Amino acid sequence: MNRVVRGSDGRLWNVRSSLEWSNPIAGDDFEHDVNGGAGPAILMFGVLAVLILTFILWTPEGVYVPIWVILLLVAAVLFFPVRWLMHRPWTIIAETPGDEDEHQPERWVGVQRGFFNTRQETAKIARQIELYAEPDMNGSLQPTE
């Protein structure tokens, strides 16, 4: 997501967010970042695949399988990968090159979890810049050097 916003002081800000594929380690989230790795997930996916394959192969010829059973199996297979993708952390960056007269370049960075939370936070940051010429100091973004 990328958005250009004009601040109340006339500066142009670029507010963008990008998906993080690895978890940034933060003090608040440390307990959540410690896990058993990808092994248990791969094992559970393998067990689910074997069960579904067994269900398909052992179905007798004359049995009619309703469409809702097939959709339920597809939903079961896709639930955890989609959930994992929707709860990934996103890095939000708001930066301005400044101008020659009085304003220095600024860069504000923060992390937000979840796609919908990120969209909402990005819109809130853009509105904050339009009204007050910079992101909220008490918000999710913090200035960087």
GROMACS .gro file of C-alpha atoms in nm:
model
  145
    1MET     CA    1   0.000   0.000   0.000
    2ASN     CA    2   0.133   0.340  -0.093
    3ARG     CA    3  -0.031   0.679  -0.038
    4VAL     CA    4   0.086   1.037  -0.097
    5VAL     CA    5  -0.051   1.287   0.156
    6ARG     CA    6  -0.014   1.665   0.173
    7GLY     CA    7   0.040   1.781   0.529
    8SER     CA    8  -0.122   2.092   0.673
    9ASP     CA    9   0.214   2.272   0.639
   10GLY     CA   10   0.233   2.195   0.264
   11ARG     CA   11   0.490   1.913   0.275
   12LEU     CA   12   0.424   1.595   0.078
   13TRP     CA   13   0.442   1.273   0.278
   14ASN     CA   14   0.471   0.923   0.138
   15VAL     CA   15   0.286   0.676   0.362
   16ARG     CA   16   0.348   0.314   0.267
   17SER     CA   17   0.320  -0.027   0.422
   18SER     CA   18   0.481  -0.355   0.328
   19LEU     CA   19   0.428  -0.714   0.437
   20GLU     CA   20   0.700  -0.865   0.656
   21TRP     CA   21   0.768  -1.232   0.588
   22SER     CA   22   0.976  -1.275   0.902
   23ASN     CA   23   0.869  -1.166   1.248
   24PRO     CA   24   1.048  -0.858   1.376
   25ILE     CA   25   1.143  -0.929   1.737
   26ALA     CA   26   0.994  -0.681   1.980
   27GLY     CA   27   0.996  -0.687   2.357
   28ASP     CA   28   0.616  -0.711   2.378
   29ASP     CA   29   0.584  -1.001   2.135
   30PHE     CA   30   0.877  -1.213   2.253
   31GLU     CA   31   0.665  -1.494   2.398
   32HIS     CA   32   0.464  -1.518   2.076
   33ASP     CA   33   0.775  -1.541   1.857
   34VAL     CA   34   0.910  -1.846   2.037
   35ASN     CA   35   0.761  -2.150   1.867
   36GLY     CA   36   0.850  -2.499   1.754
   37GLY     CA   37   0.931  -2.393   1.399
   38ALA     CA   38   0.763  -2.514   1.082
   39GLY     CA   39   0.788  -2.885   1.166
   40PRO     CA   40   0.456  -2.925   1.352
   41ALA     CA   41   0.269  -2.731   1.084
   42ILE     CA   42   0.414  -2.945   0.806
   43LEU     CA   43   0.331  -3.262   1.001
   44MET     CA   44  -0.031  -3.154   1.059
   45PHE     CA   45  -0.072  -3.055   0.694
   46GLY     CA   46   0.063  -3.397   0.591
   47VAL     CA   47  -0.180  -3.577   0.824
   48LEU     CA   48  -0.470  -3.370   0.688
   49ALA     CA   49  -0.364  -3.447   0.328
   50VAL     CA   50  -0.346  -3.822   0.403
   51LEU     CA   51  -0.692  -3.817   0.564
   52ILE     CA   52  -0.845  -3.630   0.269
   53LEU     CA   53  -0.673  -3.858   0.018
   54THR     CA   54  -0.797  -4.164   0.209
   55PHE     CA   55  -1.149  -4.019   0.212
   56ILE     CA   56  -1.137  -3.971  -0.166
   57LEU     CA   57  -0.982  -4.307  -0.253
   58TRP     CA   58  -1.206  -4.521  -0.028
   59THR     CA   59  -1.529  -4.368  -0.146
   60PRO     CA   60  -1.734  -4.640  -0.324
   61GLU     CA   61  -1.841  -4.590  -0.686
   62GLY     CA   62  -2.210  -4.527  -0.628
   63VAL     CA   63  -2.179  -4.278  -0.342
   64TYR     CA   64  -2.286  -3.922  -0.414
   65VAL     CA   65  -2.065  -3.669  -0.231
   66PRO     CA   66  -2.248  -3.340  -0.175
   67ILE     CA   67  -2.074  -3.022  -0.284
   68TRP     CA   68  -2.080  -2.887   0.073
   69VAL     CA   69  -1.854  -3.173   0.188
   70ILE     CA   70  -1.599  -3.085  -0.081
   71LEU     CA   71  -1.619  -2.715   0.011
   72LEU     CA   72  -1.574  -2.804   0.377
   73LEU     CA   73  -1.259  -3.001   0.295
   74VAL     CA   74  -1.121  -2.712   0.086
   75ALA     CA   75  -1.197  -2.468   0.370
   76ALA     CA   76  -1.021  -2.697   0.619
   77VAL     CA   77  -0.711  -2.712   0.400
   78LEU     CA   78  -0.700  -2.335   0.336
   79PHE     CA   79  -0.797  -2.210   0.683
   80PHE     CA   80  -0.457  -2.200   0.852
   81PRO     CA   81  -0.249  -2.071   0.557
   82VAL     CA   82  -0.497  -1.788   0.500
   83ARG     CA   83  -0.509  -1.710   0.873
   84TRP     CA   84  -0.128  -1.704   0.887
   85LEU     CA   85  -0.112  -1.469   0.589
   86MET     CA   86  -0.379  -1.234   0.726
   87HIS     CA   87  -0.200  -1.199   1.063
   88ARG     CA   88   0.150  -1.126   0.932
   89PRO     CA   89   0.319  -0.809   1.060
   90TRP     CA   90   0.332  -0.508   0.829
   91THR     CA   91   0.587  -0.227   0.844
   92ILE     CA   92   0.433   0.117   0.803
   93ILE     CA   93   0.664   0.401   0.693
   94ALA     CA   94   0.572   0.769   0.666
   95GLU     CA   95   0.845   0.989   0.522
   96THR     CA   96   0.888   1.330   0.370
   97PRO     CA   97   1.190   1.469   0.187
   98GLY     CA   98   1.136   1.803   0.362
   99ASP     CA   99   1.188   2.130   0.180
  100GLU     CA  100   1.472   2.372   0.128
  101ASP     CA  101   1.337   2.645   0.355
  102GLU     CA  102   1.256   2.529   0.705
  103HIS     CA  103   1.169   2.159   0.727
  104GLN     CA  104   1.417   1.873   0.755
  105PRO     CA  105   1.349   1.529   0.603
  106GLU     CA  106   1.154   1.306   0.840
  107ARG     CA  107   1.098   0.931   0.857
  108TRP     CA  108   0.854   0.758   1.091
  109VAL     CA  109   0.841   0.378   1.119
  110GLY     CA  110   0.612   0.134   1.299
  111VAL     CA  111   0.483  -0.223   1.288
  112GLN     CA  112   0.119  -0.330   1.276
  113ARG     CA  113  -0.021  -0.686   1.273
  114GLY     CA  114  -0.294  -0.791   1.032
  115PHE     CA  115  -0.399  -0.670   0.687
  116PHE     CA  116  -0.717  -0.491   0.794
  117ASN     CA  117  -0.555  -0.331   1.100
  118THR     CA  118  -0.276  -0.204   0.873
  119ARG     CA  119  -0.520  -0.049   0.627
  120GLN     CA  120  -0.705   0.121   0.912
  121GLU     CA  121  -0.384   0.247   1.074
  122THR     CA  122  -0.249   0.376   0.741
  123ALA     CA  123  -0.569   0.574   0.683
  124LYS     CA  124  -0.551   0.712   1.039
  125ILE     CA  125  -0.187   0.817   0.989
  126ALA     CA  126  -0.270   0.986   0.657
  127ARG     CA  127  -0.555   1.178   0.822
  128GLN     CA  128  -0.328   1.279   1.112
  129ILE     CA  129  -0.072   1.417   0.866
  130GLU     CA  130  -0.340   1.611   0.677
  131LEU     CA  131  -0.463   1.771   1.000
  132TYR     CA  132  -0.146   1.820   1.206
  133ALA     CA  133   0.144   1.806   0.953
  134GLU     CA  134   0.301   1.494   1.110
  135PRO     CA  135   0.198   1.152   1.247
  136ASP     CA  136   0.078   1.124   1.605
  137MET     CA  137   0.369   1.094   1.847
  138ASN     CA  138   0.157   0.862   2.067
  139GLY     CA  139   0.050   0.645   1.772
  140SER     CA  140   0.204   0.332   1.626
  141LEU     CA  141   0.475   0.522   1.434
  142GLN     CA  142   0.790   0.657   1.595
  143PRO     CA  143   1.041   0.896   1.438
  144THR     CA  144   1.378   0.754   1.330
  145GLU     CA  145   1.709   0.926   1.278
   0.00000   0.00000   0.00000
